[in-house]
mmCIF file of C-alpha atoms in Angstrom:
data_model
loop_
_atom_site.group_PDB
_atom_site.id
_atom_site.type_symbol
_atom_site.label_atom_id
_atom_site.label_comp_id
_atom_site.label_asym_id
_atom_site.label_seq_id
_atom_site.Cartn_x
_atom_site.Cartn_y
_atom_site.Cartn_z
ATOM 1 C CA MET A 1 -165.672 46.146 -132.637
ATOM 2 C CA PRO A 2 -163.185 44.211 -129.845
ATOM 3 C CA LEU A 3 -164.685 41.264 -128.273
ATOM 4 C CA VAL A 4 -164.076 42.987 -124.611
ATOM 5 C CA SER A 5 -163.509 46.481 -123.309
ATOM 6 C CA VAL A 6 -161.574 46.373 -120.731
ATOM 7 C CA ILE A 7 -162.299 49.245 -117.645
ATOM 8 C CA ILE A 8 -159.309 50.031 -115.568
ATOM 9 C CA PRO A 9 -160.087 53.286 -113.173
ATOM 10 C CA VAL A 10 -156.338 53.973 -112.037
ATOM 11 C CA TYR A 11 -155.775 56.286 -109.153
ATOM 12 C CA ASN A 12 -152.260 56.027 -107.177
ATOM 13 C CA VAL A 13 -151.505 52.569 -107.530
ATOM 14 C CA GLU A 14 -147.459 52.600 -109.232
ATOM 15 C CA GLN A 15 -146.733 49.813 -106.591
ATOM 16 C CA TYR A 16 -149.049 47.409 -108.301
ATOM 17 C CA LEU A 17 -150.065 48.690 -111.550
ATOM 18 C CA LYS A 18 -147.841 46.713 -113.755
ATOM 19 C CA GLN A 19 -148.916 43.507 -112.423
ATOM 20 C CA CYS A 20 -152.458 44.206 -113.326
ATOM 21 C CA LEU A 21 -151.483 45.508 -116.783
ATOM 22 C CA ASP A 22 -149.338 42.616 -117.472
ATOM 23 C CA SER A 23 -151.939 40.096 -116.486
ATOM 24 C CA VAL A 24 -154.767 41.777 -118.725
ATOM 25 C CA LEU A 25 -152.432 42.001 -121.528
ATOM 26 C CA ALA A 26 -151.404 38.081 -121.297
ATOM 27 C CA GLN A 27 -155.138 36.911 -121.602
ATOM 28 C CA THR A 28 -155.770 34.371 -124.172
ATOM 29 C CA LEU A 29 -158.502 36.271 -125.333
ATOM 30 C CA SER A 30 -156.418 38.732 -126.968
ATOM 31 C CA ASP A 31 -159.230 40.784 -128.933
ATOM 32 C CA VAL A 32 -159.629 43.015 -126.465
ATOM 33 C CA GLU A 33 -159.494 47.072 -126.140
ATOM 34 C CA VAL A 34 -158.038 48.367 -122.443
ATOM 35 C CA ILE A 35 -159.542 51.539 -121.550
ATOM 36 C CA CYS A 36 -156.944 52.706 -118.597
ATOM 37 C CA VAL A 37 -158.739 55.975 -116.898
ATOM 38 C CA ASN A 38 -156.182 57.833 -114.854
ATOM 39 C CA ASP A 39 -158.222 59.856 -112.022
ATOM 40 C CA SER A 40 -155.589 62.282 -112.051
ATOM 41 C CA SER A 41 -153.083 60.245 -110.052
ATOM 42 C CA THR A 42 -150.246 62.049 -108.333
ATOM 43 C CA ASP A 43 -147.651 59.423 -108.184
ATOM 44 C CA GLY A 44 -145.851 57.175 -110.914
ATOM 45 C CA SER A 45 -149.005 55.828 -112.278
ATOM 46 C CA LEU A 46 -149.726 57.890 -115.637
ATOM 47 C CA LYS A 47 -146.049 57.617 -116.710
ATOM 48 C CA ILE A 48 -146.512 53.452 -116.035
ATOM 49 C CA LEU A 49 -149.848 53.917 -118.469
ATOM 50 C CA GLU A 50 -148.006 55.536 -121.023
ATOM 51 C CA GLU A 51 -145.370 53.259 -121.161
ATOM 52 C CA TYR A 52 -147.546 50.411 -121.835
ATOM 53 C CA ALA A 53 -149.664 52.118 -124.290
ATOM 54 C CA GLY A 54 -146.707 52.897 -126.010
ATOM 55 C CA LYS A 55 -146.061 48.937 -126.641
ATOM 56 C CA ASP A 56 -149.468 47.883 -126.931
ATOM 57 C CA ARG A 57 -151.855 49.554 -129.374
ATOM 58 C CA ARG A 58 -154.809 47.997 -127.584
ATOM 59 C CA ILE A 59 -154.379 50.407 -124.331
ATOM 60 C CA THR A 60 -156.082 53.636 -124.533
ATOM 61 C CA VAL A 61 -154.960 56.169 -121.660
ATOM 62 C CA VAL A 62 -157.276 58.970 -120.863
ATOM 63 C CA THR A 63 -156.916 61.415 -117.727
ATOM 64 C CA GLN A 64 -159.931 62.954 -115.698
ATOM 65 C CA PRO A 65 -159.966 65.654 -112.969
ATOM 66 C CA ASN A 66 -159.897 63.397 -109.584
ATOM 67 C CA ARG A 67 -163.385 62.221 -109.552
ATOM 68 C CA GLY A 68 -163.381 58.722 -108.016
ATOM 69 C CA ALA A 69 -163.896 55.280 -109.575
ATOM 70 C CA GLY A 70 -167.684 55.598 -110.310
ATOM 71 C CA ALA A 71 -166.942 58.537 -112.686
ATOM 72 C CA ALA A 72 -163.704 56.437 -113.871
ATOM 73 C CA ARG A 73 -166.062 53.763 -114.899
ATOM 74 C CA ASN A 74 -168.560 55.868 -116.353
ATOM 75 C CA LYS A 75 -165.772 57.318 -118.856
ATOM 76 C CA GLY A 76 -164.443 54.679 -119.500
ATOM 77 C CA LEU A 77 -167.953 52.943 -120.414
ATOM 78 C CA SER A 78 -168.259 55.787 -122.517
ATOM 79 C CA MET A 79 -165.535 55.017 -124.502
ATOM 80 C CA ALA A 80 -165.954 51.349 -124.892
ATOM 81 C CA THR A 81 -166.854 49.696 -128.586
ATOM 82 C CA GLY A 82 -166.486 46.093 -127.362
ATOM 83 C CA LYS A 83 -169.450 43.302 -127.343
ATOM 84 C CA TYR A 84 -168.848 42.801 -123.401
ATOM 85 C CA LEU A 85 -167.331 44.977 -120.720
ATOM 86 C CA SER A 86 -164.958 44.173 -118.188
ATOM 87 C CA PHE A 87 -164.578 46.249 -115.117
ATOM 88 C CA LEU A 88 -161.466 45.785 -113.606
ATOM 89 C CA ASP A 89 -159.145 47.251 -110.250
ATOM 90 C CA ALA A 90 -155.864 48.578 -110.996
ATOM 91 C CA ASP A 91 -154.194 46.923 -107.758
ATOM 92 C CA ASP A 92 -156.020 43.308 -108.465
ATOM 93 C CA PHE A 93 -154.401 40.924 -110.909
ATOM 94 C CA PHE A 94 -156.192 37.985 -113.165
ATOM 95 C CA GLU A 95 -155.924 34.458 -114.648
ATOM 96 C CA PRO A 96 -154.984 34.178 -117.973
ATOM 97 C CA ASP A 97 -158.145 32.924 -119.109
ATOM 98 C CA MET A 98 -160.404 34.799 -117.435
ATOM 99 C CA LEU A 99 -161.660 37.023 -120.396
ATOM 100 C CA LYS A 100 -161.850 33.786 -122.047
ATOM 101 C CA LEU A 101 -163.811 31.824 -120.144
ATOM 102 C CA ALA A 102 -166.201 34.391 -119.101
ATOM 103 C CA TYR A 103 -166.682 35.378 -122.664
ATOM 104 C CA GLU A 104 -167.178 31.886 -123.859
ATOM 105 C CA LYS A 105 -169.987 31.046 -121.476
ATOM 106 C CA ALA A 106 -171.664 34.623 -122.083
ATOM 107 C CA GLU A 107 -171.686 33.768 -125.961
ATOM 108 C CA GLU A 108 -173.015 30.327 -125.197
ATOM 109 C CA ASP A 109 -175.632 31.324 -122.718
ATOM 110 C CA LYS A 110 -176.444 34.768 -124.385
ATOM 111 C CA ALA A 111 -176.109 36.072 -120.972
ATOM 112 C CA ASP A 112 -176.672 39.640 -119.805
ATOM 113 C CA PHE A 113 -173.802 39.038 -117.593
ATOM 114 C CA VAL A 114 -171.450 36.463 -116.177
ATOM 115 C CA VAL A 115 -170.104 36.147 -112.312
ATOM 116 C CA PHE A 116 -167.016 33.913 -111.979
ATOM 117 C CA ASN A 117 -165.069 32.991 -108.822
ATOM 118 C CA SER A 118 -162.411 35.122 -107.330
ATOM 119 C CA ASP A 119 -160.053 34.647 -104.309
ATOM 120 C CA GLN A 120 -157.827 36.786 -102.044
ATOM 121 C CA TYR A 121 -154.513 37.728 -102.285
ATOM 122 C CA TYR A 122 -152.430 39.229 -99.017
ATOM 123 C CA THR A 123 -149.102 40.823 -100.565
ATOM 124 C CA GLU A 124 -146.800 40.983 -97.597
ATOM 125 C CA LYS A 125 -147.704 37.334 -96.977
ATOM 126 C CA ASP A 126 -147.400 36.413 -100.353
ATOM 127 C CA LYS A 127 -150.540 34.460 -100.223
ATOM 128 C CA PHE A 128 -153.721 33.234 -101.500
ATOM 129 C CA VAL A 129 -156.849 32.834 -99.546
ATOM 130 C CA GLU A 130 -160.149 30.952 -100.269
ATOM 131 C CA VAL A 131 -163.502 33.017 -100.354
ATOM 132 C CA ALA A 132 -166.387 30.941 -100.644
ATOM 133 C CA TRP A 133 -168.902 33.785 -100.118
ATOM 134 C CA THR A 134 -168.325 35.811 -103.183
ATOM 135 C CA LEU A 135 -170.435 33.159 -105.405
ATOM 136 C CA ARG A 136 -172.884 31.441 -103.202
ATOM 137 C CA LEU A 137 -173.407 28.517 -105.634
ATOM 138 C CA LYS A 138 -175.989 26.858 -103.379
ATOM 139 C CA GLU A 139 -178.352 29.420 -104.035
ATOM 140 C CA ILE A 140 -178.645 29.576 -107.546
ATOM 141 C CA PRO A 141 -179.962 26.666 -110.072
ATOM 142 C CA PRO A 142 -177.721 23.670 -111.502
ATOM 143 C CA TYR A 143 -178.004 25.182 -115.086
ATOM 144 C CA THR A 144 -177.559 28.448 -116.695
ATOM 145 C CA PRO A 145 -178.742 30.970 -118.193
ATOM 146 C CA PHE A 146 -181.046 31.658 -114.854
ATOM 147 C CA ASN A 147 -182.526 35.471 -113.535
ATOM 148 C CA HIS A 148 -183.240 36.409 -109.442
ATOM 149 C CA ARG A 149 -186.502 34.632 -109.394
ATOM 150 C CA GLN A 150 -184.496 31.189 -109.830
ATOM 151 C CA MET A 151 -182.207 32.301 -106.890
ATOM 152 C CA THR A 152 -183.296 30.509 -103.549
ATOM 153 C CA ASP A 153 -181.946 33.181 -100.789
ATOM 154 C CA ASN A 154 -181.517 36.684 -100.943
ATOM 155 C CA ILE A 155 -180.919 37.692 -104.091
ATOM 156 C CA PHE A 156 -178.583 40.793 -103.061
ATOM 157 C CA LYS A 157 -176.298 38.225 -101.121
ATOM 158 C CA VAL A 158 -175.727 35.747 -103.882
ATOM 159 C CA PHE A 159 -173.492 37.821 -105.595
ATOM 160 C CA VAL A 160 -171.073 40.330 -104.023
ATOM 161 C CA GLY A 161 -171.751 44.045 -104.838
ATOM 162 C CA TRP A 162 -168.453 44.890 -106.627
ATOM 163 C CA ALA A 163 -168.003 44.820 -110.755
ATOM 164 C CA TRP A 164 -164.905 42.874 -111.504
ATOM 165 C CA ASP A 165 -165.684 39.447 -110.971
ATOM 166 C CA LYS A 166 -168.391 40.052 -113.810
ATOM 167 C CA LEU A 167 -168.699 40.343 -117.581
ATOM 168 C CA TYR A 168 -171.274 42.508 -118.465
ATOM 169 C CA ASN A 169 -172.958 42.178 -122.285
ATOM 170 C CA ARG A 170 -172.731 46.297 -123.476
ATOM 171 C CA GLU A 171 -175.769 45.941 -125.179
ATOM 172 C CA PHE A 172 -177.803 45.174 -122.032
ATOM 173 C CA VAL A 173 -175.642 47.535 -120.008
ATOM 174 C CA GLU A 174 -176.536 50.416 -122.189
ATOM 175 C CA ARG A 175 -180.113 49.573 -123.381
ATOM 176 C CA HIS A 176 -181.068 49.417 -119.565
ATOM 177 C CA ASP A 177 -179.317 52.718 -119.020
ATOM 178 C CA LEU A 178 -176.460 51.127 -116.300
ATOM 179 C CA LEU A 179 -173.975 53.363 -114.830
ATOM 180 C CA PHE A 180 -172.131 53.597 -111.875
ATOM 181 C CA GLN A 181 -172.615 56.005 -108.966
ATOM 182 C CA GLU A 182 -170.157 58.961 -108.847
ATOM 183 C CA GLN A 183 -169.290 58.979 -105.116
ATOM 184 C CA ARG A 184 -166.244 58.013 -102.992
ATOM 185 C CA THR A 185 -166.932 54.442 -102.325
ATOM 186 C CA SER A 186 -169.861 52.137 -102.344
ATOM 187 C CA ASN A 187 -169.926 53.085 -106.296
ATOM 188 C CA ASP A 188 -170.505 50.262 -107.916
ATOM 189 C CA LEU A 189 -173.165 48.627 -105.645
ATOM 190 C CA PHE A 190 -175.996 50.627 -107.512
ATOM 191 C CA PHE A 191 -174.774 49.110 -110.872
ATOM 192 C CA VAL A 192 -174.074 45.748 -109.709
ATOM 193 C CA PHE A 193 -177.562 45.105 -107.908
ATOM 194 C CA SER A 194 -179.813 46.789 -110.127
ATOM 195 C CA ALA A 195 -178.438 44.358 -112.973
ATOM 196 C CA VAL A 196 -178.957 41.535 -110.876
ATOM 197 C CA ALA A 197 -182.481 42.343 -110.420
ATOM 198 C CA ILE A 198 -183.052 43.315 -114.321
ATOM 199 C CA ALA A 199 -181.214 40.682 -116.133
ATOM 200 C CA GLU A 200 -183.192 37.629 -117.397
ATOM 201 C CA ARG A 201 -180.019 35.731 -118.389
ATOM 202 C CA ILE A 202 -177.134 35.284 -115.915
ATOM 203 C CA SER A 203 -174.415 32.838 -116.110
ATOM 204 C CA VAL A 204 -171.466 31.460 -114.003
ATOM 205 C CA VAL A 205 -168.220 30.077 -114.503
ATOM 206 C CA ASN A 206 -167.034 28.229 -111.600
ATOM 207 C CA LYS A 207 -163.341 29.002 -111.321
ATOM 208 C CA VAL A 208 -161.159 31.354 -109.290
ATOM 209 C CA LEU A 209 -160.294 33.982 -112.243
ATOM 210 C CA ALA A 210 -159.400 36.967 -110.409
ATOM 211 C CA HIS A 211 -157.210 37.951 -107.659
ATOM 212 C CA GLN A 212 -158.313 40.968 -105.277
ATOM 213 C CA ARG A 213 -155.611 42.322 -103.205
ATOM 214 C CA ARG A 214 -156.645 42.837 -99.722
ATOM 215 C CA ASP A 215 -153.909 44.460 -97.855
ATOM 216 C CA ALA A 216 -152.833 47.503 -100.209
ATOM 217 C CA LYS A 217 -151.555 50.024 -97.846
ATOM 218 C CA ASP A 218 -153.673 52.676 -100.071
ATOM 219 C CA SER A 219 -156.391 51.171 -100.348
ATOM 220 C CA LEU A 220 -159.529 53.234 -100.860
ATOM 221 C CA SER A 221 -161.330 50.936 -98.555
ATOM 222 C CA LYS A 222 -159.493 51.974 -95.730
ATOM 223 C CA THR A 223 -160.326 55.600 -95.813
ATOM 224 C CA ARG A 224 -163.838 54.836 -95.946
ATOM 225 C CA GLU A 225 -164.233 56.883 -92.361
ATOM 226 C CA ASN A 226 -164.522 60.121 -95.080
ATOM 227 C CA SER A 227 -167.159 58.648 -97.139
ATOM 228 C CA TRP A 228 -169.049 56.425 -94.284
ATOM 229 C CA TYR A 229 -172.646 58.017 -96.054
ATOM 230 C CA CYS A 230 -172.108 56.818 -99.441
ATOM 231 C CA PHE A 231 -173.167 52.789 -98.688
ATOM 232 C CA TYR A 232 -176.461 54.580 -97.560
ATOM 233 C CA ASP A 233 -176.805 56.910 -100.690
ATOM 234 C CA ALA A 234 -176.353 53.605 -102.983
ATOM 235 C CA LEU A 235 -179.112 51.658 -101.027
ATOM 236 C CA ILE A 236 -181.797 54.728 -101.373
ATOM 237 C CA ALA A 237 -180.632 54.746 -105.435
ATOM 238 C CA LEU A 238 -180.864 51.015 -105.562
ATOM 239 C CA ARG A 239 -184.354 51.110 -103.984
ATOM 240 C CA GLU A 240 -185.543 53.913 -106.627
ATOM 241 C CA ARG A 241 -184.411 51.449 -109.521
ATOM 242 C CA LEU A 242 -186.314 48.987 -108.144
ATOM 243 C CA LYS A 243 -189.308 50.856 -108.221
ATOM 244 C CA GLU A 244 -188.641 52.512 -111.544
ATOM 245 C CA GLU A 245 -188.559 48.931 -112.967
ATOM 246 C CA GLY A 246 -191.596 47.495 -110.858
ATOM 247 C CA LEU A 247 -189.600 45.235 -109.218
ATOM 248 C CA PHE A 248 -189.637 46.524 -105.473
ATOM 249 C CA LYS A 249 -192.771 44.749 -104.739
ATOM 250 C CA GLU A 250 -191.568 41.013 -105.215
ATOM 251 C CA THR A 251 -187.686 41.778 -103.912
ATOM 252 C CA GLU A 252 -188.653 44.278 -100.804
ATOM 253 C CA LYS A 253 -187.786 41.769 -98.160
ATOM 254 C CA ASP A 254 -184.571 40.644 -99.905
ATOM 255 C CA TYR A 255 -183.793 44.672 -100.221
ATOM 256 C CA ILE A 256 -184.498 45.370 -96.535
ATOM 257 C CA ASN A 257 -182.803 42.113 -95.157
ATOM 258 C CA TYR A 258 -179.392 43.316 -97.693
ATOM 259 C CA ALA A 259 -180.081 47.066 -96.383
ATOM 260 C CA LEU A 260 -179.682 45.672 -92.836
ATOM 261 C CA HIS A 261 -176.618 43.183 -93.481
ATOM 262 C CA SER A 262 -175.166 46.533 -95.269
ATOM 263 C CA SER A 263 -175.532 49.026 -92.436
ATOM 264 C CA LEU A 264 -174.359 46.327 -89.752
ATOM 265 C CA TRP A 265 -171.091 45.563 -92.095
ATOM 266 C CA ASN A 266 -170.454 49.273 -92.201
ATOM 267 C CA ILE A 267 -170.948 49.780 -88.343
ATOM 268 C CA ASN A 268 -168.736 46.861 -87.723
ATOM 269 C CA THR A 269 -165.520 47.880 -89.807
ATOM 270 C CA LEU A 270 -165.733 51.734 -89.216
ATOM 271 C CA ALA A 271 -163.105 53.122 -86.702
ATOM 272 C CA GLU A 272 -164.464 55.532 -84.126
ATOM 273 C CA PRO A 273 -165.860 58.417 -84.377
ATOM 274 C CA THR A 274 -167.190 57.630 -87.486
ATOM 275 C CA ARG A 275 -169.036 54.583 -85.879
ATOM 276 C CA THR A 276 -170.861 56.110 -83.372
ATOM 277 C CA LYS A 277 -171.504 58.960 -86.013
ATOM 278 C CA LEU A 278 -173.408 56.559 -88.350
ATOM 279 C CA ILE A 279 -174.830 54.544 -85.248
ATOM 280 C CA ASP A 280 -176.475 57.822 -84.215
ATOM 281 C CA LYS A 281 -177.652 58.660 -87.986
ATOM 282 C CA MET A 282 -179.000 55.020 -88.398
ATOM 283 C CA ASN A 283 -181.214 55.362 -85.192
ATOM 284 C CA SER A 284 -182.393 59.063 -85.466
ATOM 285 C CA GLU A 285 -183.080 58.445 -89.418
ATOM 286 C CA TRP A 286 -181.827 55.433 -91.538
ATOM 287 C CA PHE A 287 -183.161 52.146 -89.649
ATOM 288 C CA GLU A 288 -186.385 53.977 -90.389
ATOM 289 C CA GLU A 289 -185.865 55.005 -94.014
ATOM 290 C CA LEU A 290 -184.569 51.617 -95.350
ATOM 291 C CA GLY A 291 -187.814 49.886 -93.868
ATOM 292 C CA ILE A 292 -185.694 48.044 -91.313
ATOM 293 C CA LYS A 293 -187.457 50.092 -88.477
ATOM 294 C CA GLY A 294 -190.395 48.114 -86.924
ATOM 295 C CA LYS A 295 -190.156 45.111 -88.693
ATOM 296 C CA PRO A 296 -190.577 41.497 -86.598
ATOM 297 C CA GLU A 297 -187.654 39.189 -85.804
ATOM 298 C CA ASN A 298 -189.292 36.740 -88.374
ATOM 299 C CA TYR A 299 -188.907 39.029 -91.007
ATOM 300 C CA PHE A 300 -185.152 39.048 -90.988
ATOM 301 C CA TYR A 301 -183.136 36.021 -92.555
ATOM 302 C CA ASN A 302 -180.353 36.240 -90.275
ATOM 303 C CA LYS A 303 -181.275 36.174 -86.409
ATOM 304 C CA LYS A 304 -177.245 37.025 -85.507
ATOM 305 C CA GLU A 305 -177.775 40.619 -87.283
ATOM 306 C CA PHE A 306 -181.531 41.133 -86.085
ATOM 307 C CA LYS A 307 -179.771 40.177 -82.421
ATOM 308 C CA GLN A 308 -177.128 43.036 -83.025
ATOM 309 C CA TYR A 309 -179.569 45.662 -84.546
ATOM 310 C CA LYS A 310 -181.386 45.365 -81.578
ATOM 311 C CA LYS A 311 -178.521 45.928 -79.318
ATOM 312 C CA ILE A 312 -178.006 49.172 -81.305
ATOM 313 C CA ARG A 313 -181.565 50.442 -81.717
ATOM 314 C CA ARG A 314 -182.055 53.130 -78.765
#
């Protein structure tokens, strides 16, 4: 059993893939397996994967029909044998001690998962930018491990709903049947926030260990106009999971506040005419379905968000 299974979905990232793989293979924690799931790339990504697999037997390459990153992560998860799971994005890259520090903290705290800091990397400017909001240290206790009941703010905003800045205990993931949604975008929100609510032992490493590439021209986030509804499907799935776990009553206010935040973020970042399509859908159905409609101003933590919501409502 390797200590960590590193799962990397790969789709048309030939420009950045070598930097990602090099940063994984150079990890100071070397007892890993690297499962690269090629999502039927049409560029040279598969050739690069096969080249690297030929040089390092820790790498396994599997190709699936084009089904998106969520399905690719699930495929990798079904193959993983490591004690811990790391879900990395193929256009990002990582500090050499990322896995070692996260693994050691997980072992020390017997954590269900560990979260670490990240920053943003702008390729064309060759510039790293600090990002404080990816890990809101002021909202967690001064000790580890902890769970969502010790968080002092909205539990769905203390961490970001992506998986690559976290290390998960595989036994925890499998025991709770945690899987990624197989949809085009927002496919990790359900997995990440379900884990936040369910976990009894969460830990952190307060160090920048991952670099998220922000201006990749082929980034999936720049094509969200084709999948503008996915965030809503993710929120509905999360609510159902919270109910199944008997956690919705205690997390309902946080959930509804996060649902408003997520809705507004999508509205603010989508291009026309998709933006107007989303606003119409929110007003006709989704604000009510998500529990936002009818709540008074004092129900919401962020007054600026409530103000924008009131402007959008009609």
